Short mmCIF file of C-alpha atoms and ligand atoms in Angstrom, two decimals:
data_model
loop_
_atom_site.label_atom_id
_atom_site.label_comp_id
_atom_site.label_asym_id
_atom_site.label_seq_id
_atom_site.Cartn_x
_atom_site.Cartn_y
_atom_site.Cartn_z
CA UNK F 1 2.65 -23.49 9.86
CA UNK F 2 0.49 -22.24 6.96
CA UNK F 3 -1.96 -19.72 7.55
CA UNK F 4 -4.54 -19.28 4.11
CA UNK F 5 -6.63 -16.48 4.72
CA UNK F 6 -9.50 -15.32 2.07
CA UNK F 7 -9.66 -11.55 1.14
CA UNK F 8 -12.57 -12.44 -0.88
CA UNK F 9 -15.06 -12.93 2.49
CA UNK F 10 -14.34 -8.94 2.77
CA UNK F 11 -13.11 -8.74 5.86
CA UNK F 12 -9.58 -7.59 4.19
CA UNK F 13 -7.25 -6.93 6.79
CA UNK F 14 -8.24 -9.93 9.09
CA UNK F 15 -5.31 -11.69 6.88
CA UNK F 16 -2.79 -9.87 8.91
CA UNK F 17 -2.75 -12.28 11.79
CA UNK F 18 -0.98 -11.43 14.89
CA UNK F 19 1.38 -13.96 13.59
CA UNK F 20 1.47 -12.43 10.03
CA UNK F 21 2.36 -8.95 12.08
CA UNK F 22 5.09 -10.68 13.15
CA UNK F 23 6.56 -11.72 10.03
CA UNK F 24 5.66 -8.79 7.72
CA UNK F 25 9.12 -7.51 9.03
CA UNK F 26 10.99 -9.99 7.17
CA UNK F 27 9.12 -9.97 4.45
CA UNK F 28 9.42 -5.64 3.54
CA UNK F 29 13.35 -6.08 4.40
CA UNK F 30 12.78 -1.62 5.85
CA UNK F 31 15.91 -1.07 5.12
CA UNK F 32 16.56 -2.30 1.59
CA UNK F 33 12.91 -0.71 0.82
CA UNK F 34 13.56 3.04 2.41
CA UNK F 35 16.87 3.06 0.69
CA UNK F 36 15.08 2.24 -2.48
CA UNK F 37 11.32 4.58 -1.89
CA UNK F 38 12.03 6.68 0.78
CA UNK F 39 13.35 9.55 -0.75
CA UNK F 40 10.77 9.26 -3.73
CA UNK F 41 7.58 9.76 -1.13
CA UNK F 42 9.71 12.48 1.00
CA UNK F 43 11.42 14.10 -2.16
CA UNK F 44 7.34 14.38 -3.56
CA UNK F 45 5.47 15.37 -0.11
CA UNK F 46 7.79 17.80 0.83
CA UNK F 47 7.83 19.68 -3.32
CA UNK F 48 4.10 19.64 -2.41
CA UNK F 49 4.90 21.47 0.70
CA UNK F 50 2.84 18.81 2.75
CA UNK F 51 3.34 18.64 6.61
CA UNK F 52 0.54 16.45 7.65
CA UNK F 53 0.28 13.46 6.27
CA UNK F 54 -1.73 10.04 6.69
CA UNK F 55 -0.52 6.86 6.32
CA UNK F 56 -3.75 4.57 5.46
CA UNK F 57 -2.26 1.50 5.23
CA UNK F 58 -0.07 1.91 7.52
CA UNK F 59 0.90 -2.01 8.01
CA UNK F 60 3.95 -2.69 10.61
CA UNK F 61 4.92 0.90 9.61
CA UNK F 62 7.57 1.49 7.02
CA UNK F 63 6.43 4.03 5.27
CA UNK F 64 5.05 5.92 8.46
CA UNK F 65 8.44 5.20 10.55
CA UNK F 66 10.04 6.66 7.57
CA UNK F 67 8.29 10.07 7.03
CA UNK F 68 7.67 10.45 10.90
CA UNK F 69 12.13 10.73 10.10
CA UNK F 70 11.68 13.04 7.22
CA UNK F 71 9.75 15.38 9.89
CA UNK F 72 6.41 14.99 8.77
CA UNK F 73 3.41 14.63 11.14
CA UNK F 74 2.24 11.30 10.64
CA UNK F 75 -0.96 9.96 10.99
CA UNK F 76 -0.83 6.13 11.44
CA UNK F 77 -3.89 3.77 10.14
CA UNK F 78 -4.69 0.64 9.24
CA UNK F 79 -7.50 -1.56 9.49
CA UNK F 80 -5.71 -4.46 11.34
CA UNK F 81 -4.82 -3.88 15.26
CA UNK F 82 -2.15 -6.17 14.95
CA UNK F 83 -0.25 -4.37 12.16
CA UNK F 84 -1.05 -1.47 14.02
CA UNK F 85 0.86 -2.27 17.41
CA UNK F 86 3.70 -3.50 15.46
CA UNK F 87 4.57 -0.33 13.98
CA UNK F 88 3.85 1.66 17.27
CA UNK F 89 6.71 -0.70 18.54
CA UNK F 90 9.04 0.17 15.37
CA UNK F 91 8.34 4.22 15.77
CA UNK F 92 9.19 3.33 19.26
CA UNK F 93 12.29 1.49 18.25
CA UNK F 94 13.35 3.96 15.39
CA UNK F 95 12.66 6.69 18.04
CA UNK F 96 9.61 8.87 16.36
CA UNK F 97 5.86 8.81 17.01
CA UNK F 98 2.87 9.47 15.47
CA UNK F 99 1.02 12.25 15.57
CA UNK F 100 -2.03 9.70 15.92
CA UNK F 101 -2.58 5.80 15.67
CA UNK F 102 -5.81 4.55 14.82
CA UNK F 103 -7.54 1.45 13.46
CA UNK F 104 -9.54 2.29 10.76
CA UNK F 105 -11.19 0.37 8.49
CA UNK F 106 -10.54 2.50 4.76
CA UNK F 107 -13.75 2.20 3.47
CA UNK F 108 -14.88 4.69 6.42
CA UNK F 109 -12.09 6.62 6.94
CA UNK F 110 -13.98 10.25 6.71
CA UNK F 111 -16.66 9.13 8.85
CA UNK F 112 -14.19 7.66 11.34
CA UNK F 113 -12.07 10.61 11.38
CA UNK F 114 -15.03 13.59 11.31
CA UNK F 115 -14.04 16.77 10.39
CA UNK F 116 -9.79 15.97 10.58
CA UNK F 117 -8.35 16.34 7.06
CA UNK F 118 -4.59 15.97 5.75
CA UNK F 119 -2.12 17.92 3.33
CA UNK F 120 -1.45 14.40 2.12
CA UNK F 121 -2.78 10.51 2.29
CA UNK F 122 -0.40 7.76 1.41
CA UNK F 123 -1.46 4.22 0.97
CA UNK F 124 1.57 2.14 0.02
CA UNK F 125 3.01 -1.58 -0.48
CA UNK F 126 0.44 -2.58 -2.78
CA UNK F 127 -2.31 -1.87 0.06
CA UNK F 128 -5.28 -0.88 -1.87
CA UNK F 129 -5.23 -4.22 -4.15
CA UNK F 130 -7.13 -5.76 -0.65
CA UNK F 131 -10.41 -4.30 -1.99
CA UNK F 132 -11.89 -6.95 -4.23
CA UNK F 133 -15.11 -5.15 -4.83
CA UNK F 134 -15.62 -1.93 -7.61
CA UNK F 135 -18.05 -0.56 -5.35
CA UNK F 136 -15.67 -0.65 -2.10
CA UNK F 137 -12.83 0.75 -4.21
CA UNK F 138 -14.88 3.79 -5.22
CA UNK F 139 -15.83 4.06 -1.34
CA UNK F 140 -12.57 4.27 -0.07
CA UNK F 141 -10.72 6.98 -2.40
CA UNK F 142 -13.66 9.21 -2.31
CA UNK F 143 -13.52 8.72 1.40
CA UNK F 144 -9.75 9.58 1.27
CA UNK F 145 -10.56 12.43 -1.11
CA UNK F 146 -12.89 14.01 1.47
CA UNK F 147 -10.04 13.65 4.11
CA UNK F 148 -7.07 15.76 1.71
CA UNK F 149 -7.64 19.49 2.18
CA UNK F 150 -8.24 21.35 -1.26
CA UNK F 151 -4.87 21.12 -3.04
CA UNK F 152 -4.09 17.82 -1.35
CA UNK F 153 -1.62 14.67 -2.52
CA UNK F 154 -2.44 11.06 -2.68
CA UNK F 155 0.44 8.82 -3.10
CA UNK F 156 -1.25 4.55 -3.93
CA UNK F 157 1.29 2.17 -4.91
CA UNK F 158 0.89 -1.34 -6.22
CA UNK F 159 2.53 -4.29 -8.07
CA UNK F 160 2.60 -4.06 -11.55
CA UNK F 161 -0.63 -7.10 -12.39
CA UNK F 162 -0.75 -5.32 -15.95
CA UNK F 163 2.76 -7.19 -16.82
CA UNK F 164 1.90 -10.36 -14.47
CA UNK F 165 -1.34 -11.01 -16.41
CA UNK F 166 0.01 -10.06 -19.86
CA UNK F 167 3.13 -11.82 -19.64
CA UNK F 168 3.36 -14.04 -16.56
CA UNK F 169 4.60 -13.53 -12.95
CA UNK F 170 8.64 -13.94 -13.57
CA UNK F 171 10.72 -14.09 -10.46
CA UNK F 172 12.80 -11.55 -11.67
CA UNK F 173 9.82 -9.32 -10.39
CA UNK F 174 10.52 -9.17 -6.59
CA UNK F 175 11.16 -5.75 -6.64
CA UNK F 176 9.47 -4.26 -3.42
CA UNK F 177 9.30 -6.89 -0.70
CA UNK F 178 13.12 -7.53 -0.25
CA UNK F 179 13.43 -9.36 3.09
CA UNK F 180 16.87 -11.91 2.92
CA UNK F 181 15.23 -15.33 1.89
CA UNK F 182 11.49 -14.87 1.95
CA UNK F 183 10.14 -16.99 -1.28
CA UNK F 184 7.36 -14.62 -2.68
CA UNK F 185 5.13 -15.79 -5.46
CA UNK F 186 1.74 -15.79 -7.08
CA UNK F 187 0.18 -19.13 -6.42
CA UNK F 188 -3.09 -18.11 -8.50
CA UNK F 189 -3.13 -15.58 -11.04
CA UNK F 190 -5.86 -14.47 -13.03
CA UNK F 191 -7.85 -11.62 -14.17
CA UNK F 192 -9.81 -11.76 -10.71
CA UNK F 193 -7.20 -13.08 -8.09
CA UNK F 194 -3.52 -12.90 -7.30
CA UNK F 195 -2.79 -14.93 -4.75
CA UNK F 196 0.34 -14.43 -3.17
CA UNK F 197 2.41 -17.41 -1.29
CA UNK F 198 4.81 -16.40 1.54
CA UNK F 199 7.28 -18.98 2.46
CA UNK F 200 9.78 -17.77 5.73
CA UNK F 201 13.60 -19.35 6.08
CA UNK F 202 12.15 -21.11 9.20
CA UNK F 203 9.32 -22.83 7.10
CA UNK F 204 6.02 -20.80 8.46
CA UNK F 205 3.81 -19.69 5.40
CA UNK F 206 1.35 -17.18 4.80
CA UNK F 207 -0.66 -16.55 1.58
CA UNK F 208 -2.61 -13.72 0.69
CA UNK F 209 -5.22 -12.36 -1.62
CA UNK F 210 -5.15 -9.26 -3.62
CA UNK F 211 -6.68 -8.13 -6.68
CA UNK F 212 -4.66 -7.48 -9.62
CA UNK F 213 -5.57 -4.50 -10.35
CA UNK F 214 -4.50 -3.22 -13.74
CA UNK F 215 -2.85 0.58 -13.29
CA UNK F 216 -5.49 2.39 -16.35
CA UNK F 217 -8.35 0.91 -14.12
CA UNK F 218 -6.90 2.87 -11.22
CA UNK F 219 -6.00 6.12 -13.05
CA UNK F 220 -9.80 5.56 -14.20
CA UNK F 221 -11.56 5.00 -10.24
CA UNK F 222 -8.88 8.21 -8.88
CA UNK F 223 -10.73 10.50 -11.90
CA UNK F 224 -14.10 8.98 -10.75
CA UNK F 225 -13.87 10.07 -7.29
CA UNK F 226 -12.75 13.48 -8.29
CA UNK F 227 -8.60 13.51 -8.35
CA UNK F 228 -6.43 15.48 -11.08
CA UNK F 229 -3.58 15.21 -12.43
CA UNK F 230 -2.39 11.69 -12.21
CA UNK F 231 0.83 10.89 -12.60
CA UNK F 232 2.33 7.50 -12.97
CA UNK F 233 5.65 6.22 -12.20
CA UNK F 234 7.38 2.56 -12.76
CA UNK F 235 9.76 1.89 -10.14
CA UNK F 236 9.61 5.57 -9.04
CA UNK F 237 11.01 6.13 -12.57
CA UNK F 238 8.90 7.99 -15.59
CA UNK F 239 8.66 7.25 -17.89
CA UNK F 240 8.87 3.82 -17.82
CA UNK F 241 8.58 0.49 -19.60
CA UNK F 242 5.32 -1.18 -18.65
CA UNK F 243 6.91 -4.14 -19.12
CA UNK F 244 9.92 -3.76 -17.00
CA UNK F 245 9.02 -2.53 -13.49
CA UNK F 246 7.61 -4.67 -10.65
CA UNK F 247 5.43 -1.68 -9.27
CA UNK F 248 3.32 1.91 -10.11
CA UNK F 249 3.07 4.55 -8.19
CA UNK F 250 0.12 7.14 -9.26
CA UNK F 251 -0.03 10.41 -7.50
CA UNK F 252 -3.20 12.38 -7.63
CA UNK F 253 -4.50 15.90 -6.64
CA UNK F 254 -7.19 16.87 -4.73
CA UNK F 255 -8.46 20.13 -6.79
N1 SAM B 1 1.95 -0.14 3.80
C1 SAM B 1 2.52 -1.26 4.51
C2 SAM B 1 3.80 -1.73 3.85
O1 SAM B 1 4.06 -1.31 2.74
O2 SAM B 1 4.51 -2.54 4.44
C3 SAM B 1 1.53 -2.42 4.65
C4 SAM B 1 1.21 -3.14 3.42
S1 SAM B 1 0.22 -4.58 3.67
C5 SAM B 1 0.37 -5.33 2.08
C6 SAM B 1 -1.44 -4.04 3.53
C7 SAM B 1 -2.01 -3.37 4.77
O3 SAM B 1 -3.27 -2.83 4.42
C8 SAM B 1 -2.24 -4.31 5.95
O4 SAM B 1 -1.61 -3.80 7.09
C9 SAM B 1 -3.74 -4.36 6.08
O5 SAM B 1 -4.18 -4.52 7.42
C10 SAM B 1 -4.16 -3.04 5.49
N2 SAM B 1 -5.53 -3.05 4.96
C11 SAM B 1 -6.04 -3.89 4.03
N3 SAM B 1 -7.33 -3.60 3.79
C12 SAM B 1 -7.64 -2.54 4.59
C13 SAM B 1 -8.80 -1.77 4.81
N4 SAM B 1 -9.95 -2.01 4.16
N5 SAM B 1 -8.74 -0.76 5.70
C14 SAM B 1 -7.60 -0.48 6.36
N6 SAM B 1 -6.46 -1.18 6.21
C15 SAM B 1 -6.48 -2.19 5.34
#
């Protein structure tokens, strides 16, 4: 089974199939991944003194699932229903809700969600490379700054695309998708386009399209829609060695 699905048409989460949902399990490998990130997000939210917190890209739940355990009030989103119900059914399995589930497409988040704002947004597993347009980007974190209360924390993660485009994909960069023999790699790669090829042990495969978007440029488009502060970190690690890690984390402030 191969399922190619175009992020470039806009429509950005209508990659994540109902049969994609299925899969994305295998791919993250949660447990491999929370013992690796978990305590970086809850060690950060909970210095911040954050309670409620919104998971934008919320995905099959990982991240969510994992701070609903930390005791944070959770707010679950993501743009595709599918991913959606799968993580309802893995807070249901891990035994935590959500303070809320909702399908929300990012780029109206604040309209979507009125007047409700958040002590902290996180938007994780290189989520926010789905936007393939400047003007889209720009849309959604001022719509996420609007939803932070004054003093509040945005977590974004993504691959590292500065080291993929400046010195080639190597396989030794599989850092943050861990799941026991899913083959992972960039099928395109170029200053516009990553896309991603998923290949499952039982032969289905999935490919996806992100934008590689280089970490300055996003220090540059938090600034723009008003965050301070930024601060970077390579594999959860600073400093770090550009060159080294598979992914960047930037944190940003909500003056
Ligand atoms: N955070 C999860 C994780 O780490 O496993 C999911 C990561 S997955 C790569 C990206 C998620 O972002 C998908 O669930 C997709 O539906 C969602 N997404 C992509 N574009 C979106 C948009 N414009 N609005 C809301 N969700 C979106």
């Amino acid at each position: 089974m191969t399922e190619a699905l175009n992020a470039n048409t806009g429509t950005h989460f209508t990659q994540y199939t109902r049969s994609f949902a299925e899969y994305w399990d295998d791919l993250v490998g949660w447990e491999a991944r929370l013992a690796r990130e978990g305590a970086f997000y809850n060690r950060h939210l909970h210095a911040h003194g954050a309670k409620q917190v919104i998971d934008i890209a919320t995905g099959t739940g990982v991240n969510a699932v994992s701070l609903a355990q930390y005791g944070f009030e959770v707010t679950a989103v993501d743009g595709s229903e599918n991913m959606l119900a799968k993580a309802q059914e893995n807070a249901r399995h891990y035994g935590v809700s959500f303070a809320d589930a909702k399908a929300i497409d990012g780029l109206s988040l604040d309209e979507t969600l009125g007047t409700e704002q958040f002590d902290a947004a996180v938007c994780l597993g290189n989520s926010f490379t789905h936007l393939f347009d400047h003007e889209d980007r720009r849309t959604a974190l001022r719509a996420i700054f609007r939803i932070l209360r004054p003093g509040g924390m945005l977590i974004i993660d993504q691959r590292n695309y500065d080291a993929m485009l400046d010195q080639g994909y190597s396989s030794k960069h599989a850092f943050c998708y861990t799941g026991n023999n899913v083959d992972v790699g960039p099928v395109e790669l170029h200053r516009s386009l990553a896309k991603f090829n998923y290949v499952f042990p039982d032969g289905a495969r999935f490919e996806l399209n992100m934008y590689p978007l280089r970490q300055d440029y996003l220090t540059h488009l938090l600034e723009d829609a008003g965050f301070v502060n930024v601060e970077r970190y390579g594999d959860m690690r600073r400093p770090y060695d550009t060159n080294e890690v598979d992914f960047v984390q930037q944190i940003a402030f909500r003056p």
